[in-house]
Coordinates of C-alpha atoms in Angstrom, one line a residue:
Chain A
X265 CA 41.5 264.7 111.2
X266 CA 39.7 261.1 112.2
X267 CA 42.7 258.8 112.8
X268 CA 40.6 255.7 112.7
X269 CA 42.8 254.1 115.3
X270 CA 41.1 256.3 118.1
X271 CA 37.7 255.3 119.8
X272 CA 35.7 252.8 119.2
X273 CA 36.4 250.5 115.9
X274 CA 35.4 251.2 112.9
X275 CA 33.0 247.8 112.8
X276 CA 31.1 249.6 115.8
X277 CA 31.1 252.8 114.9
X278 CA 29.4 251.3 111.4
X279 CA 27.0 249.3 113.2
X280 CA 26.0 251.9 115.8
X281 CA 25.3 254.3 113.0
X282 CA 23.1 251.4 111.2
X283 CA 21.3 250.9 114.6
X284 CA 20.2 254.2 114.3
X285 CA 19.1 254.4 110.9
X286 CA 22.3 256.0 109.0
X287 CA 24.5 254.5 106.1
X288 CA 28.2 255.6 106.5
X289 CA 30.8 255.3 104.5
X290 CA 34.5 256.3 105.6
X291 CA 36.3 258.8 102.9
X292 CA 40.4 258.8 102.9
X293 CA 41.5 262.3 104.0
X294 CA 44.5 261.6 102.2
X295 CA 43.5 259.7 98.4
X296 CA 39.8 261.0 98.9
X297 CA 38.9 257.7 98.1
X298 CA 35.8 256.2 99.9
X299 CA 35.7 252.9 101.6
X300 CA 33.9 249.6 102.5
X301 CA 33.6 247.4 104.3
X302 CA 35.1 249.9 107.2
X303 CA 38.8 249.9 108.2
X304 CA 41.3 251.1 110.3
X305 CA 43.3 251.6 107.5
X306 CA 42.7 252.9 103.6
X307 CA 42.7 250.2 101.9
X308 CA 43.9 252.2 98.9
X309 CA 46.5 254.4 99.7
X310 CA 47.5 252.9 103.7
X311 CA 46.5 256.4 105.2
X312 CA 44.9 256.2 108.7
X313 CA 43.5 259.3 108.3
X314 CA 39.5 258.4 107.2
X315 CA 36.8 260.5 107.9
X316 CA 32.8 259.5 108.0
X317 CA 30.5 260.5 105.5
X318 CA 26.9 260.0 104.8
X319 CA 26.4 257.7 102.3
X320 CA 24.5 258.5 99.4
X321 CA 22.8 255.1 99.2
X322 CA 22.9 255.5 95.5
X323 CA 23.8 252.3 93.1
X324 CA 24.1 250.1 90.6
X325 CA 23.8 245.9 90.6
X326 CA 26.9 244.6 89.5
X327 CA 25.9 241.2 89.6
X328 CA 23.0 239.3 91.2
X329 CA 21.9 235.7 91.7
X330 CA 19.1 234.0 93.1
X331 CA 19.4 231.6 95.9
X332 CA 16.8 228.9 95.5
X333 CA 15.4 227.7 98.5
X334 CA 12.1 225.6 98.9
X335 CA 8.6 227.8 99.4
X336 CA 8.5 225.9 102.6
X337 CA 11.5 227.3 104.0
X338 CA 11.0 230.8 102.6
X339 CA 11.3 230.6 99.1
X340 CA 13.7 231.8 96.9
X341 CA 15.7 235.2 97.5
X342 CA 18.1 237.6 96.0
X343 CA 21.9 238.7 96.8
X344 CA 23.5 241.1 95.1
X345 CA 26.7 243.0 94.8
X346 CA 26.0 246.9 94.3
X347 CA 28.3 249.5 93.2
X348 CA 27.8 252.5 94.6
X349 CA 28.0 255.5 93.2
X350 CA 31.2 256.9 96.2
X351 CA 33.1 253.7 94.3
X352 CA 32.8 251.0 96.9
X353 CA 30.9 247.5 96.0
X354 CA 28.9 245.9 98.5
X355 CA 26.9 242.9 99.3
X356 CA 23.3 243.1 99.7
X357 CA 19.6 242.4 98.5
X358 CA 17.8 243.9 96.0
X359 CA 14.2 244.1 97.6
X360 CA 10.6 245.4 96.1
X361 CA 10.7 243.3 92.8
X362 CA 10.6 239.5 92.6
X363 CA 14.6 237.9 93.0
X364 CA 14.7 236.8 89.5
X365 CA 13.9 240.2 88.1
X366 CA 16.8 242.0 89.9
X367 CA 19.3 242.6 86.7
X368 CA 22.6 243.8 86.0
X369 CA 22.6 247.5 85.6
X370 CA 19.7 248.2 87.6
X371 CA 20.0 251.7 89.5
X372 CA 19.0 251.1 93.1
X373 CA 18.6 253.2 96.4
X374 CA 20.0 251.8 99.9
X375 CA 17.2 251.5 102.7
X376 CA 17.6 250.2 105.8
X377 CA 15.0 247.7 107.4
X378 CA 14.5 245.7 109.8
X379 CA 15.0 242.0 109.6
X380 CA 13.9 239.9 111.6
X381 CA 17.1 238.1 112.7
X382 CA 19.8 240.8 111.6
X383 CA 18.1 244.0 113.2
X384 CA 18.7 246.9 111.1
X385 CA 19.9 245.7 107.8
X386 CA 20.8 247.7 104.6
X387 CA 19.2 246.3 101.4
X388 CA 18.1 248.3 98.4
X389 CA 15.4 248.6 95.9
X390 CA 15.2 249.6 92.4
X391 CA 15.5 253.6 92.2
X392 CA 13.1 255.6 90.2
X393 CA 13.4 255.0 86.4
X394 CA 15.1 251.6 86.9
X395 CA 18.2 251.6 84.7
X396 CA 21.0 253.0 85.3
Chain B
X996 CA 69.0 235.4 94.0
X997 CA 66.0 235.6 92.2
X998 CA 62.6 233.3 91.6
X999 CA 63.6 231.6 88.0
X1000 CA 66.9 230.2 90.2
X1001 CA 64.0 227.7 91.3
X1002 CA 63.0 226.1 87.8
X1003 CA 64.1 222.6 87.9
X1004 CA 65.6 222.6 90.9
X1005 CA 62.5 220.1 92.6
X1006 CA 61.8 216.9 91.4
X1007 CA 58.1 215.3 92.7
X1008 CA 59.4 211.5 93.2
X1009 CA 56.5 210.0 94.7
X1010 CA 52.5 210.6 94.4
X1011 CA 49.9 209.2 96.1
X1012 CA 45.9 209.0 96.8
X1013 CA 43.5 207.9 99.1
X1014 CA 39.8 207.1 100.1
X1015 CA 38.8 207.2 96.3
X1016 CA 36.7 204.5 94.6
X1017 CA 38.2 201.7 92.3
X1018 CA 41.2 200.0 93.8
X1019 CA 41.4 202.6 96.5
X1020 CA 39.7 201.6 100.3
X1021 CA 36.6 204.2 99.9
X1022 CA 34.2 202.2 102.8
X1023 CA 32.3 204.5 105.0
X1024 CA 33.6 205.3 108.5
X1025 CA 37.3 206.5 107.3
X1026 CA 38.4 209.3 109.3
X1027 CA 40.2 212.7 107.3
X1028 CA 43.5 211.5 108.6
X1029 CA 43.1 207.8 107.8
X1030 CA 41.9 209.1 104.6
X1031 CA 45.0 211.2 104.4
X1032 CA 47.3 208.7 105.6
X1033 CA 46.6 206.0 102.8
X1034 CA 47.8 208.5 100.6
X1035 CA 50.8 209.4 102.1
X1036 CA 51.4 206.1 102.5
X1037 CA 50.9 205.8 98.6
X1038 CA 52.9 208.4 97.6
X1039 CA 56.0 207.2 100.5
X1040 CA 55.6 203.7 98.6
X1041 CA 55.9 205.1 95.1
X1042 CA 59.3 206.6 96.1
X1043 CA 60.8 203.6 98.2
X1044 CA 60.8 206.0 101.3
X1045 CA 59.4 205.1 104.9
X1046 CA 57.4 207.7 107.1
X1047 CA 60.8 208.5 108.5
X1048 CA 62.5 209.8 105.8
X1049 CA 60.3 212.6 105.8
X1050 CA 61.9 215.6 107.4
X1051 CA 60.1 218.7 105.8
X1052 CA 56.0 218.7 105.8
X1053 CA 53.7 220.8 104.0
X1054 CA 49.8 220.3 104.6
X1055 CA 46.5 221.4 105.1
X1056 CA 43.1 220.7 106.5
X1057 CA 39.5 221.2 106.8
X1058 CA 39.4 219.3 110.2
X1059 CA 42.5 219.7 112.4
X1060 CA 43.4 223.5 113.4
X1061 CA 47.4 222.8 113.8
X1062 CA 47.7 219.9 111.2
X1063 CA 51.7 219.5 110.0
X1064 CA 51.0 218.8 114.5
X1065 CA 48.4 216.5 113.9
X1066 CA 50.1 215.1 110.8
X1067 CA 53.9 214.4 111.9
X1068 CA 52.6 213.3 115.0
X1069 CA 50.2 210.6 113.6
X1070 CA 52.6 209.3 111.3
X1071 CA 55.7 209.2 114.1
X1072 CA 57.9 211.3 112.4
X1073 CA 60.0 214.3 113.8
X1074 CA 60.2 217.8 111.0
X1075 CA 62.9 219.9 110.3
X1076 CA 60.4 222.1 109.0
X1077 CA 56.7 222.1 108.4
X1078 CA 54.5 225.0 106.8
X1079 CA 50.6 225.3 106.8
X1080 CA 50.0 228.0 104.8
X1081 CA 46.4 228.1 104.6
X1082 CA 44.8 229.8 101.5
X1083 CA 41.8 227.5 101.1
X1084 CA 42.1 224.8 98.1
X1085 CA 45.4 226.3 96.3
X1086 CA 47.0 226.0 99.3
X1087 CA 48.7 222.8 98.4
X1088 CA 49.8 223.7 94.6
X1089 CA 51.5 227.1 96.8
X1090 CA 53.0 224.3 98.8
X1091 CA 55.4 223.7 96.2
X1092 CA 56.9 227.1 96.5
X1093 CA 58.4 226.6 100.3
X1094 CA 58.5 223.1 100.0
X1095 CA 61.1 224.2 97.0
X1096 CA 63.1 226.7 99.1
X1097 CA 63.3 224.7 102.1
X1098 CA 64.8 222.0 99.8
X1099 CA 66.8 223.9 98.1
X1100 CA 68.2 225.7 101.4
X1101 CA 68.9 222.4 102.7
X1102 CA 66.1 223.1 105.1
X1103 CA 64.5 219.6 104.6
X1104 CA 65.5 216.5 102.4
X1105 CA 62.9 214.9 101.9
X1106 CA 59.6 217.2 101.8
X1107 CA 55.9 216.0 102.2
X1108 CA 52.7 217.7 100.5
X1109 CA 49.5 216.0 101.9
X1110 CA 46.0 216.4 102.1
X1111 CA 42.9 214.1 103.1
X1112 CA 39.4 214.7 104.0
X1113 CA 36.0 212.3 104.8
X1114 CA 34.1 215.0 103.4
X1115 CA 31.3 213.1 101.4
X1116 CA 30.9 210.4 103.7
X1117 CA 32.1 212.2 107.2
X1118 CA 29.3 215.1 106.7
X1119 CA 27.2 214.2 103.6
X1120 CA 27.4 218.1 102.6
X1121 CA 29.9 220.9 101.7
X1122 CA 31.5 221.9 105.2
X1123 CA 34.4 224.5 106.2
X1124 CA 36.1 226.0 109.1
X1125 CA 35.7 229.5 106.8
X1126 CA 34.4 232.3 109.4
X1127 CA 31.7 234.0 108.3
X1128 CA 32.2 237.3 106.4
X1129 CA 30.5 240.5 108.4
X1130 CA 29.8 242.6 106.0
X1131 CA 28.1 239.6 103.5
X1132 CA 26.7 237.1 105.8
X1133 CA 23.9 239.4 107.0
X1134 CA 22.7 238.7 103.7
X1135 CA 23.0 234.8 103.7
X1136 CA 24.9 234.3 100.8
X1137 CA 25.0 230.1 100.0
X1138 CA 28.8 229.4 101.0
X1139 CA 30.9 229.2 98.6
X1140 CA 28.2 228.6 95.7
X1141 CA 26.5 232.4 95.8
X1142 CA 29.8 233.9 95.3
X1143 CA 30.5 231.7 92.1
X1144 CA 27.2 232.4 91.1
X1145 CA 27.8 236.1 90.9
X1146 CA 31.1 235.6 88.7
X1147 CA 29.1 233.9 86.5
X1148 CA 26.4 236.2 86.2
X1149 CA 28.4 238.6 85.4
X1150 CA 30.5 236.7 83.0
X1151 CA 27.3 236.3 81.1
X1152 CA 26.1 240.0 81.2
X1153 CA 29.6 240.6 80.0
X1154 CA 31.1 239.1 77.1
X1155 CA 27.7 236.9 76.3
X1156 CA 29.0 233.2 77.8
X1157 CA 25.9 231.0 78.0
X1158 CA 24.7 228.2 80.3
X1159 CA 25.5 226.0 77.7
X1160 CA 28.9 226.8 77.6
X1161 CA 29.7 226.7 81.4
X1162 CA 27.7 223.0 80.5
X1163 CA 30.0 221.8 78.1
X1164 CA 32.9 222.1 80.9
X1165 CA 31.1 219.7 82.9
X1166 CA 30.2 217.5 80.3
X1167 CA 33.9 217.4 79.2
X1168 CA 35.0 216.9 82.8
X1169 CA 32.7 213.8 82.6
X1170 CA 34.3 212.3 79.7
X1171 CA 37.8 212.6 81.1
X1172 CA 36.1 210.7 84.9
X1173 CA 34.8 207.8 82.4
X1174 CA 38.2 207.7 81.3
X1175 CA 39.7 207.4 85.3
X1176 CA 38.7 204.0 87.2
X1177 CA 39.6 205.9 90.6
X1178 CA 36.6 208.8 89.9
X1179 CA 33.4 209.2 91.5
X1180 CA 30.7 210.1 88.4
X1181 CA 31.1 208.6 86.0
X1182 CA 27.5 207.9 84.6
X1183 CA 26.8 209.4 81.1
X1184 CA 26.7 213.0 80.8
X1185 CA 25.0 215.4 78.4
X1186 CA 24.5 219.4 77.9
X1187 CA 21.0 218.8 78.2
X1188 CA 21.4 216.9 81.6
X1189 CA 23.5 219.8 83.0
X1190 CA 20.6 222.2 81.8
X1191 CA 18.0 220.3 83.0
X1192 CA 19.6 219.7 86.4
X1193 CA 18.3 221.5 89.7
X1194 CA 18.5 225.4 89.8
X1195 CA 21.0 226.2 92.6
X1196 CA 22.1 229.4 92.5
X1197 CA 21.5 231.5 89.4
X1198 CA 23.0 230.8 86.7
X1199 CA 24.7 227.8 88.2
X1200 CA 22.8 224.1 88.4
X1201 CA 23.5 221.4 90.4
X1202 CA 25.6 220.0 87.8
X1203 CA 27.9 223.4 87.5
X1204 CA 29.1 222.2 91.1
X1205 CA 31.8 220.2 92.6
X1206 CA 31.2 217.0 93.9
X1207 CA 31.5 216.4 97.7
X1208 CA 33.7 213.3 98.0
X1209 CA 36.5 211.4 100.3
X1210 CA 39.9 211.9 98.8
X1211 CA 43.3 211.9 100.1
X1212 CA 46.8 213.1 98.4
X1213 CA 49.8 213.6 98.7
X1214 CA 53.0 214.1 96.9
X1215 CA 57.0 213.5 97.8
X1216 CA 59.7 216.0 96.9
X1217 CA 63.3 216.0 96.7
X1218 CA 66.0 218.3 95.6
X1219 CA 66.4 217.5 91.5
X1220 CA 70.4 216.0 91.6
X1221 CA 68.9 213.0 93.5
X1222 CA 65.8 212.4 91.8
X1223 CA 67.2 209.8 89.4
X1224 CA 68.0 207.7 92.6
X1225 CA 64.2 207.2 93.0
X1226 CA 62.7 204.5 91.2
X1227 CA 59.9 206.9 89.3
X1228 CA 60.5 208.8 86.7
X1229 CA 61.0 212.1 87.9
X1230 CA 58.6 215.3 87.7
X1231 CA 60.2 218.7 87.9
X1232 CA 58.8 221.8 88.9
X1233 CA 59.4 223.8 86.5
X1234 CA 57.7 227.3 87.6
X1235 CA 55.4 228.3 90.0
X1236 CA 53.7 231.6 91.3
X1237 CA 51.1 232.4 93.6
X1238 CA 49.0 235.6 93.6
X1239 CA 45.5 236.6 95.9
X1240 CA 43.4 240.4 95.4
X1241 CA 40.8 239.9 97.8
X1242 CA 39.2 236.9 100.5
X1243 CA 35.5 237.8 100.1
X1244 CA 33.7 238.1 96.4
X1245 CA 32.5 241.3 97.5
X1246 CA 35.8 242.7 97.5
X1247 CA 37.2 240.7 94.6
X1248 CA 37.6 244.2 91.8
X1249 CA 36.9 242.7 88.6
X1250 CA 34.6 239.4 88.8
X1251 CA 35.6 238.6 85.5
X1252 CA 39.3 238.6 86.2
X1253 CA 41.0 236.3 88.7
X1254 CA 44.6 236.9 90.2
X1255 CA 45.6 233.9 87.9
X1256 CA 46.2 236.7 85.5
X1257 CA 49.0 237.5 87.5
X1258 CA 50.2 234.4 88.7
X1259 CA 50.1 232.8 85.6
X1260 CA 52.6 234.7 83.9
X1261 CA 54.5 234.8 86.7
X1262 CA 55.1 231.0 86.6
X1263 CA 55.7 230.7 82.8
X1264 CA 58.3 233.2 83.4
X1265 CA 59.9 231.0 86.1
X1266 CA 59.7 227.9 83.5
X1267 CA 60.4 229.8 80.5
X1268 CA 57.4 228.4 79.0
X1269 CA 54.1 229.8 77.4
X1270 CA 50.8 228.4 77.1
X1271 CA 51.0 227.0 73.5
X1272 CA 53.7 224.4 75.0
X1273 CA 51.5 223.0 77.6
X1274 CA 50.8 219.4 76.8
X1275 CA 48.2 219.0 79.8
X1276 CA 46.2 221.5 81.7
X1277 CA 44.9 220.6 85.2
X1278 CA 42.3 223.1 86.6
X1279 CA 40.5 223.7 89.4
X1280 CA 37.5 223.7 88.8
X1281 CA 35.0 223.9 91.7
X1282 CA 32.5 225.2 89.4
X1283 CA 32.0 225.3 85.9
X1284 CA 32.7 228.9 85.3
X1285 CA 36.3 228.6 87.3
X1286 CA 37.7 226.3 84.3
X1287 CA 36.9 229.5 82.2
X1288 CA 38.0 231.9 83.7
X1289 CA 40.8 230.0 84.1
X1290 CA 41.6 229.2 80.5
X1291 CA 41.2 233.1 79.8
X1292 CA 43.2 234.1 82.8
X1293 CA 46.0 231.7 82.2
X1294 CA 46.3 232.7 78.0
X1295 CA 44.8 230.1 76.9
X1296 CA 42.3 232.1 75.0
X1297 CA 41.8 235.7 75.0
X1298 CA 39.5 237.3 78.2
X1299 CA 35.6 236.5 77.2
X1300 CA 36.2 233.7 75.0
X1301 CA 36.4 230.9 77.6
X1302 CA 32.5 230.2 76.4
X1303 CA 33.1 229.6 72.8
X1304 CA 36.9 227.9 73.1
X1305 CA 35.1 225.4 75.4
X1306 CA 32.6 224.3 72.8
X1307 CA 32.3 221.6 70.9
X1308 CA 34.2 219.0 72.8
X1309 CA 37.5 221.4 72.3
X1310 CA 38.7 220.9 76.3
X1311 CA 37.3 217.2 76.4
X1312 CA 38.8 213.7 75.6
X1313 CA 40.0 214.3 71.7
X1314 CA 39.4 217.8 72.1
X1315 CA 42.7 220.1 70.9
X1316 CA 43.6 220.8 74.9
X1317 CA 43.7 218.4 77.2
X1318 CA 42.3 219.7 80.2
X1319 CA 41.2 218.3 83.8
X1320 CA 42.3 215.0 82.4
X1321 CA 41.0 213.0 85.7
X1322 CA 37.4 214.6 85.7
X1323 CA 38.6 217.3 87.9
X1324 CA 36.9 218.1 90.9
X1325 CA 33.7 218.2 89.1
X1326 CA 33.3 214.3 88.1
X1327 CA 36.8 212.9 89.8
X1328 CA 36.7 213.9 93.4
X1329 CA 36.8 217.1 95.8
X1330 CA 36.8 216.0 99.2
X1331 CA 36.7 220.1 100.6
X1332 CA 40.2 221.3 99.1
X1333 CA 41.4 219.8 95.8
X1334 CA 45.1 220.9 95.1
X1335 CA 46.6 218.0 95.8
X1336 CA 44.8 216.1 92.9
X1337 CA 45.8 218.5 90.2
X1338 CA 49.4 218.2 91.0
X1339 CA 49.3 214.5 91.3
X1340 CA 47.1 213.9 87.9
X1341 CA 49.7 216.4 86.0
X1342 CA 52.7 213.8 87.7
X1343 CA 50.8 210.7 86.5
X1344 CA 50.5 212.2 82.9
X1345 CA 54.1 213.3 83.1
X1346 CA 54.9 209.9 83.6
X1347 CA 53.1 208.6 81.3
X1348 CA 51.0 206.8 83.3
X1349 CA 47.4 207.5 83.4
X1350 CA 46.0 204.4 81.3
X1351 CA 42.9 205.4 79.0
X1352 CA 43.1 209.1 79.8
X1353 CA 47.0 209.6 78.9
X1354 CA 47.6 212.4 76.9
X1355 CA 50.2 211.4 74.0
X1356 CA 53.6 212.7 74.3
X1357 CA 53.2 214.8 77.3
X1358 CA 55.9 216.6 78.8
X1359 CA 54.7 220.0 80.2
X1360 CA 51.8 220.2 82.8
X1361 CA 50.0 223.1 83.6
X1362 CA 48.6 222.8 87.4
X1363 CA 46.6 226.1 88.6
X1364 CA 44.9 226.0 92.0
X1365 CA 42.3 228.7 93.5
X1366 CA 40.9 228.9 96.7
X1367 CA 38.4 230.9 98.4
X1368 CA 36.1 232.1 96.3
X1369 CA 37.9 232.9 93.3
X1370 CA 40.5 234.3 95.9
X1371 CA 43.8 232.8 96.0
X1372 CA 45.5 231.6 93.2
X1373 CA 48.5 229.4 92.2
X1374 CA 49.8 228.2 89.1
X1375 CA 52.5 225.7 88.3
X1376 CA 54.3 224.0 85.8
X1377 CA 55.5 220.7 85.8
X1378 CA 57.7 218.7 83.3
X1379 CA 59.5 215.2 82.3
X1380 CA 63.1 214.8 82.0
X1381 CA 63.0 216.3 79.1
X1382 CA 62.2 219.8 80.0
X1383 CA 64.9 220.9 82.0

């Protein structure tokens, strides 16, 4: 069992992982239920008991908006919220097509890159076949 | 002991607001709290009470991190009680529910809502004490518009509600302001304009957002068997209810579907009461798409058809439902956090009171506050005399 309460937090242990180049998700041992953002706690069923899995980075776009911003200050760029396919939704990017393009439905695949300011950072990009 | 033991048991016996244009002091160079303290001077005024009858306080701020402190000790008074619940822009419409009990357990006599900010001329821009969320801002979501942005997206994808529609709530929210000598934009207003207006965050224009504005308000309770020895009518609170799913939009479960669908029937269940006998509807709506949501949410029309109930002028001035009656925080005012401004435009209506923009022969108010980003969410009812 991985009582989530022992060793480091489950904010570090997500980032350490994403410093090296892995997506986790933590799985309830209890409700089986996966979860994010990472927690000390399931957030479905109150069970301490959550174990680390590697994430499928499979998805889909819930919802997606552009943020306009001047070409002069980088131009406009996407977020997105992405379901992925464990259950959990997240916030991220959809990279590889223009912003505007991104679309609700669209099946997408996690990456990790590295940004410039953030480090390693999780963003997807439209998986093969497109939707979903 | 249970919740509906509270309906009718409040009366609101004085209202007030501050740093707005018209006959209010809006100049430049007005701190939050002077801001904030015109209106509770305003509301203290309207109920024949001095700072020092105030024993209970209930407030909330963008600028002061321990402000019923900052507050009571600006104004010179000493508290029985004071509560700063903090749950962004609803906070104050959730106000009513401790400020009730507190009255009600003899806790406080007199109890004090308040709120003021120098938001549009202090910074000149949208600013907040909210932390930045780990797990989103990596992204650099636009605070708070992104996350409205995606509601509306979705809303779109999902039942088919166009930009035109999310328009015609700010258009209507216009013709109410024009209507209201203390709102900000008043200017003309049409679909087209909204349309046309800078792309902010997709699907949501310039126009689709909140203005950033000065404002001050705050309101004056007392338990109900003395409120006829005020001299304004009094308001009563009839119901209210409070409910929050999530803080960030990435964890919010349906984007579609606010927690008003909770609280909302919660708080006509308090008052007894169901949309079709609500005379006046006061929304907050910090974007176009919150006021439908809201108008699902709340019953008001059945979930996806907020889009084609708004249409045709339906929520505006002659419209069949009178709703955000003083331009709302889209052509009125929102200086940061807006709850105080629903409750006191519902008490002005109530009264019968609100010049050009009063709504014929109303007696039930509807006031629903969110906060966050579509996070928190309260809902209240007010009446007249008549609805106790």
């Amino acid at each position: 069992m991985t009582n989530a309460f022992n060793g480091p937090g489950p904010d570090a242990v997500f980032a350490a992982a994403l410093a090296e180049g892995r997506f986790m998700l933590q799985q309830c041992d209890e409700c089986k239920k996966y979860v994010f953002y990472p927690r000390v706690l399931c957030p479905h069923c109150g069970s301490p008991e959550l174990a680390w899995q590697f994430a499928s980075g499979q998805g889909v776009v819930y919802s997606t908006t552009v943020v306009r911003r001047k070409p002069e200050q980088g131009g406009d760029y996407n977020v997105a919220l992405v379901d992925l396919s464990e259950g959990p939704r997240m916030m991220s990017r959809v990279d590889g097509i223009p912003p505007h393009e991104v679309s609700i439905g669209l099946a997408v695949c996690a990456h990790i890159i590295d940004d410039p300011k953030k480090g390693k950072l999780l963003v997807f990009t439209p998986a093969q076949g497109g939707v979903a | 002991m249970k919740a509906t033991d509270l309906r009718g048991k409040t009366a609101i016996v004085g209202v007030g607001l501050g740093g707005l244009p018209g006959v209010l002091n809006a100049a430049p160079n007005r701190s939050s709290m002077e801001i904030q303290t015109e209106a509770v001077h305003q509301a203290l005024t309207d109920a024949g009470l001095k700072p020092s009858d105030v024993d209970g306080l209930f407030t909330g701020s963008s600028h002061a991190f321990m402000p019923a402190l900052s507050t009571a000790e600006y104004l010179g008074i000493r508290l029985k009680i004071s509560d700063t619940t903090m749950i962004g822009g609803s906070s104050f419409v959730g106000h009513l529910l401790p400020a009730a009990m507190a009255l009600q357990y003899g806790l406080c006599d007199v109890a004090l809502i308040c709120y003021g900010s120098n938001q549009g001329s202090g910074f000149g821009k949208l600013k907040s004490m909210s932390e930045p969320q780990t797990y989103e801002a990596p992204y650099y979501p636009r605070h708070p518009i992104t996350s409205y942005a995606l509601a509306a997206a979705r809303h779109m994808h999902q039942f088919g509600t166009r930009r035109e529609d999310l328009a015609e709530v700010a258009v209507a929210a216009r013709r109410w302001a024009q209507l209201n000598p203390l709102a900000f934009a008043r200017d003309d207003l049409t679909i087209e304009q909204v349309m046309a207006s800078r792309m902010v965050n997709d699907p949501l224009s310039k126009l689709d957002c909140c203005l950033v504005t000065d404002g001050g308000g705050a309101l004056v309770l007392v338990r109900s068997e003395r409120a006829k020895d005020f001299p304004r009518p009094p308001v009563y609170m009839l119901g209210t209810a409070m409910a929050h799913w999530h803080r960030q939009i990435s964890s919010m479960p349906d984007l579609t579907v606010t927690a008003a669908a909770e609280s909302g029937p919660r708080a006509f269940a308090m008052a007894g009461l169901a949309p079709a006998d609500v005379d006046v509807v006061e929304l907050y709506d910090a974007f176009t798409i919150n006021t439908l949501l809201f108008l699902e949410d709340l019953g008001f029309c059945a979930k996806g058809e907020g889009g084609a109930f708004v249409r045709g002028g339906r929520i505006a001035p002659g419209g069949s439902l009178a709703v955000n009656t003083n331009g709302g925080g889209l052509s009125c005012c929102h200086p940061g956090m807006y709850g105080t401004f629903l409750l006191i435009e519902a008490v002005q209506q109530l009264r019968g009171e609100a010049g050009a923009r009063q709504v014929d022969n109303a007696h039930i108010a509807l006031c629903h506050g969110s906060g966050g980003v579509l996070s928190s969410q309260v809902t209240a009812l007010l009446g007249d005399a008549s609805t106790l």
